[in-house]
């Protein structure tokens, strides 16, 4: 009995270590604050640990965990009228160092990107983050968001359309594409 629990704990620990950066990135994009992202990931992992036998046996444990995280975020912010992704004074925030392959790291001005994401309604932001930053398929995004593929397409298209009309962001992307 103890050996099975130790093996399960070891499997869970390996999962967390391997997925932590990606889970934190997704949580940060959803919440917009480092501490809120850490809290979201921690509370998600607490829920997942309790059910790790079932989660670990799933076809795609990472998708399962992502769905738990999105549901937890949606529950927490369902009643808020507006979410703020970037604080007014971000001088005390530790900056995330992006991988060379990180698409967010390719943006010249991260604050412009966060402010642009802050202007999107939560469901559009979720669709954009999951489809384009997490690079999930429409089906995977629909499963993670708990909606239809059509709703993902609609929310992602509306979100991208809103991002495209933001002057500073559009200029940043256009200039970044030329260099």
mmCIF file of C-alpha atoms in Angstrom:
data_model
loop_
_atom_site.group_PDB
_atom_site.id
_atom_site.type_symbol
_atom_site.label_atom_id
_atom_site.label_comp_id
_atom_site.label_asym_id
_atom_site.label_seq_id
_atom_site.Cartn_x
_atom_site.Cartn_y
_atom_site.Cartn_z
ATOM 1 C CA UNK A 1 0.000 0.000 0.000
ATOM 2 C CA UNK A 2 2.770 2.423 0.932
ATOM 3 C CA UNK A 3 4.740 1.578 -2.207
ATOM 4 C CA UNK A 4 1.769 2.399 -4.435
ATOM 5 C CA UNK A 5 1.241 5.740 -2.667
ATOM 6 C CA UNK A 6 4.943 6.546 -2.966
ATOM 7 C CA UNK A 7 4.877 5.674 -6.672
ATOM 8 C CA UNK A 8 1.750 7.801 -7.189
ATOM 9 C CA UNK A 9 3.334 10.699 -5.295
ATOM 10 C CA UNK A 10 6.484 10.368 -7.369
ATOM 11 C CA UNK A 11 4.450 10.341 -10.595
ATOM 12 C CA UNK A 12 2.537 13.438 -9.472
ATOM 13 C CA UNK A 13 5.759 15.206 -8.501
ATOM 14 C CA UNK A 14 7.290 14.441 -11.907
ATOM 15 C CA UNK A 15 4.169 15.771 -13.620
ATOM 16 C CA UNK A 16 4.265 19.006 -11.602
ATOM 17 C CA UNK A 17 7.975 19.577 -12.198
ATOM 18 C CA UNK A 18 7.615 18.985 -15.928
ATOM 19 C CA UNK A 19 4.471 21.089 -16.411
ATOM 20 C CA UNK A 20 4.992 23.907 -13.886
ATOM 21 C CA UNK A 21 6.331 26.539 -16.333
ATOM 22 C CA UNK A 22 3.535 25.958 -18.838
ATOM 23 C CA UNK A 23 0.830 25.914 -16.153
ATOM 24 C CA UNK A 24 2.232 29.144 -14.685
ATOM 25 C CA UNK A 25 2.290 30.821 -18.092
ATOM 26 C CA UNK A 26 -1.324 29.892 -18.761
ATOM 27 C CA UNK A 27 -2.386 30.963 -15.272
ATOM 28 C CA UNK A 28 -0.532 34.272 -15.634
ATOM 29 C CA UNK A 29 -2.214 34.995 -18.945
ATOM 30 C CA UNK A 30 -5.596 34.200 -17.407
ATOM 31 C CA UNK A 31 -5.109 36.169 -14.185
ATOM 32 C CA UNK A 32 -2.579 38.816 -15.163
ATOM 33 C CA UNK A 33 -0.793 38.779 -11.829
ATOM 34 C CA UNK A 34 2.119 36.635 -10.725
ATOM 35 C CA UNK A 35 0.706 35.952 -7.246
ATOM 36 C CA UNK A 36 -2.783 35.223 -8.544
ATOM 37 C CA UNK A 37 -1.274 32.858 -11.128
ATOM 38 C CA UNK A 38 0.702 31.029 -8.434
ATOM 39 C CA UNK A 39 -2.431 30.745 -6.288
ATOM 40 C CA UNK A 40 -4.446 29.434 -9.233
ATOM 41 C CA UNK A 41 -1.848 26.798 -10.116
ATOM 42 C CA UNK A 42 -1.437 25.763 -6.469
ATOM 43 C CA UNK A 43 -5.177 25.406 -5.870
ATOM 44 C CA UNK A 44 -5.524 23.497 -9.142
ATOM 45 C CA UNK A 45 -2.739 21.112 -8.183
ATOM 46 C CA UNK A 46 -4.315 20.589 -4.759
ATOM 47 C CA UNK A 47 -7.551 19.485 -6.441
ATOM 48 C CA UNK A 48 -5.695 17.319 -8.932
ATOM 49 C CA UNK A 49 -3.519 15.628 -6.306
ATOM 50 C CA UNK A 50 -6.574 14.308 -4.493
ATOM 51 C CA UNK A 51 -7.766 12.669 -7.710
ATOM 52 C CA UNK A 52 -4.325 11.828 -9.130
ATOM 53 C CA UNK A 53 -5.091 8.137 -9.588
ATOM 54 C CA UNK A 54 -7.870 9.056 -12.034
ATOM 55 C CA UNK A 55 -6.034 12.055 -13.532
ATOM 56 C CA UNK A 56 -2.758 10.179 -14.049
ATOM 57 C CA UNK A 57 -4.616 7.389 -15.835
ATOM 58 C CA UNK A 58 -6.353 9.827 -18.216
ATOM 59 C CA UNK A 59 -5.372 9.890 -21.890
ATOM 60 C CA UNK A 60 -4.040 13.442 -21.508
ATOM 61 C CA UNK A 61 -3.387 14.398 -17.862
ATOM 62 C CA UNK A 62 -2.186 17.869 -18.857
ATOM 63 C CA UNK A 63 -5.488 18.619 -20.610
ATOM 64 C CA UNK A 64 -7.353 17.406 -17.527
ATOM 65 C CA UNK A 65 -5.305 19.697 -15.262
ATOM 66 C CA UNK A 66 -5.746 22.631 -17.661
ATOM 67 C CA UNK A 67 -9.510 22.122 -17.578
ATOM 68 C CA UNK A 68 -9.504 22.094 -13.770
ATOM 69 C CA UNK A 69 -7.465 25.319 -13.787
ATOM 70 C CA UNK A 70 -9.771 27.080 -16.262
ATOM 71 C CA UNK A 71 -12.840 26.018 -14.298
ATOM 72 C CA UNK A 72 -11.274 27.263 -11.048
ATOM 73 C CA UNK A 73 -10.429 30.587 -12.675
ATOM 74 C CA UNK A 74 -13.906 30.936 -14.166
ATOM 75 C CA UNK A 75 -15.560 30.185 -10.814
ATOM 76 C CA UNK A 76 -13.401 32.721 -9.013
ATOM 77 C CA UNK A 77 -14.000 35.509 -11.522
ATOM 78 C CA UNK A 78 -17.494 34.749 -12.725
ATOM 79 C CA UNK A 79 -19.078 37.593 -10.804
ATOM 80 C CA UNK A 80 -16.412 40.217 -11.355
ATOM 81 C CA UNK A 81 -17.383 42.818 -13.888
ATOM 82 C CA UNK A 82 -13.859 43.557 -14.980
ATOM 83 C CA UNK A 83 -10.487 41.925 -14.556
ATOM 84 C CA UNK A 84 -7.227 43.793 -14.647
ATOM 85 C CA UNK A 85 -4.267 42.022 -16.171
ATOM 86 C CA UNK A 86 -1.594 44.677 -15.670
ATOM 87 C CA UNK A 87 -1.346 46.643 -12.433
ATOM 88 C CA UNK A 88 -1.048 50.431 -12.757
ATOM 89 C CA UNK A 89 2.358 50.377 -11.105
ATOM 90 C CA UNK A 90 4.277 47.292 -12.113
ATOM 91 C CA UNK A 91 7.707 48.457 -10.921
ATOM 92 C CA UNK A 92 7.788 45.853 -8.137
ATOM 93 C CA UNK A 93 6.850 42.883 -10.329
ATOM 94 C CA UNK A 94 9.526 40.360 -11.126
ATOM 95 C CA UNK A 95 9.771 39.957 -14.878
ATOM 96 C CA UNK A 96 9.358 36.539 -16.426
ATOM 97 C CA UNK A 97 12.300 35.561 -18.598
ATOM 98 C CA UNK A 98 10.950 33.997 -21.753
ATOM 99 C CA UNK A 99 12.372 30.943 -23.479
ATOM 100 C CA UNK A 100 13.721 31.551 -26.946
ATOM 101 C CA UNK A 101 10.792 29.509 -28.297
ATOM 102 C CA UNK A 102 8.180 31.295 -26.174
ATOM 103 C CA UNK A 103 5.808 33.230 -28.452
ATOM 104 C CA UNK A 104 5.100 35.755 -25.732
ATOM 105 C CA UNK A 105 8.825 36.463 -25.514
ATOM 106 C CA UNK A 106 8.749 37.470 -29.181
ATOM 107 C CA UNK A 107 6.617 40.500 -28.400
ATOM 108 C CA UNK A 108 8.670 43.694 -28.078
ATOM 109 C CA UNK A 109 6.445 45.192 -25.443
ATOM 110 C CA UNK A 110 4.931 42.753 -23.001
ATOM 111 C CA UNK A 111 2.952 45.449 -21.214
ATOM 112 C CA UNK A 112 1.177 46.355 -24.461
ATOM 113 C CA UNK A 113 0.244 42.720 -24.919
ATOM 114 C CA UNK A 114 -1.073 42.365 -21.366
ATOM 115 C CA UNK A 115 -3.075 45.579 -21.641
ATOM 116 C CA UNK A 116 -4.534 44.359 -24.924
ATOM 117 C CA UNK A 117 -5.501 41.020 -23.375
ATOM 118 C CA UNK A 118 -7.052 42.899 -20.439
ATOM 119 C CA UNK A 119 -9.479 44.529 -22.858
ATOM 120 C CA UNK A 120 -10.918 41.171 -23.900
ATOM 121 C CA UNK A 121 -13.866 39.590 -22.084
ATOM 122 C CA UNK A 122 -12.773 36.528 -20.046
ATOM 123 C CA UNK A 123 -14.095 33.880 -22.485
ATOM 124 C CA UNK A 124 -12.447 35.565 -25.473
ATOM 125 C CA UNK A 125 -9.205 35.872 -23.515
ATOM 126 C CA UNK A 126 -9.374 32.175 -22.572
ATOM 127 C CA UNK A 127 -9.941 31.181 -26.196
ATOM 128 C CA UNK A 128 -7.085 33.362 -27.462
ATOM 129 C CA UNK A 129 -4.653 32.214 -24.748
ATOM 130 C CA UNK A 130 -5.417 28.520 -25.221
ATOM 131 C CA UNK A 131 -5.519 28.556 -29.024
ATOM 132 C CA UNK A 132 -2.593 30.825 -29.771
ATOM 133 C CA UNK A 133 -0.257 30.790 -26.760
ATOM 134 C CA UNK A 134 -0.871 27.262 -25.625
ATOM 135 C CA UNK A 135 -1.180 26.173 -29.269
ATOM 136 C CA UNK A 136 -4.115 23.867 -28.582
ATOM 137 C CA UNK A 137 -6.383 22.656 -31.343
ATOM 138 C CA UNK A 138 -9.939 23.961 -31.476
ATOM 139 C CA UNK A 139 -11.160 20.636 -30.077
ATOM 140 C CA UNK A 140 -8.669 20.681 -27.191
ATOM 141 C CA UNK A 141 -9.571 24.311 -26.438
ATOM 142 C CA UNK A 142 -13.286 23.459 -26.458
ATOM 143 C CA UNK A 143 -12.666 20.598 -24.032
ATOM 144 C CA UNK A 144 -10.577 22.839 -21.762
ATOM 145 C CA UNK A 145 -13.186 25.618 -21.799
ATOM 146 C CA UNK A 146 -16.150 23.264 -21.515
ATOM 147 C CA UNK A 147 -17.874 24.561 -24.621
ATOM 148 C CA UNK A 148 -18.407 23.677 -28.280
ATOM 149 C CA UNK A 149 -15.809 24.038 -31.027
ATOM 150 C CA UNK A 150 -18.061 26.679 -32.571
ATOM 151 C CA UNK A 151 -17.943 28.729 -29.379
ATOM 152 C CA UNK A 152 -14.144 28.490 -29.391
ATOM 153 C CA UNK A 153 -14.004 29.635 -33.024
ATOM 154 C CA UNK A 154 -16.373 32.505 -32.303
ATOM 155 C CA UNK A 155 -14.618 33.649 -29.113
ATOM 156 C CA UNK A 156 -11.144 33.342 -30.632
ATOM 157 C CA UNK A 157 -12.158 35.198 -33.809
ATOM 158 C CA UNK A 158 -13.809 38.001 -31.842
ATOM 159 C CA UNK A 159 -10.823 38.228 -29.500
ATOM 160 C CA UNK A 160 -8.288 38.347 -32.336
ATOM 161 C CA UNK A 161 -10.405 40.932 -34.167
ATOM 162 C CA UNK A 162 -10.416 43.146 -31.044
ATOM 163 C CA UNK A 163 -6.660 42.725 -30.633
ATOM 164 C CA UNK A 164 -6.052 43.668 -34.278
ATOM 165 C CA UNK A 165 -7.732 47.056 -33.911
ATOM 166 C CA UNK A 166 -5.628 48.123 -30.945
ATOM 167 C CA UNK A 167 -3.210 50.599 -32.567
ATOM 168 C CA UNK A 168 -0.141 50.095 -30.352
ATOM 169 C CA UNK A 169 -0.378 46.335 -30.501
ATOM 170 C CA UNK A 170 -0.925 46.221 -34.253
ATOM 171 C CA UNK A 171 2.138 48.454 -34.809
ATOM 172 C CA UNK A 172 4.259 46.330 -32.474
ATOM 173 C CA UNK A 173 3.352 43.125 -34.307
ATOM 174 C CA UNK A 174 3.882 44.707 -37.730
ATOM 175 C CA UNK A 175 7.311 46.073 -36.746
ATOM 176 C CA UNK A 176 8.250 42.784 -35.094
ATOM 177 C CA UNK A 177 7.397 40.876 -38.266
ATOM 178 C CA UNK A 178 9.763 42.965 -40.373
ATOM 179 C CA UNK A 179 12.862 42.549 -38.247
#
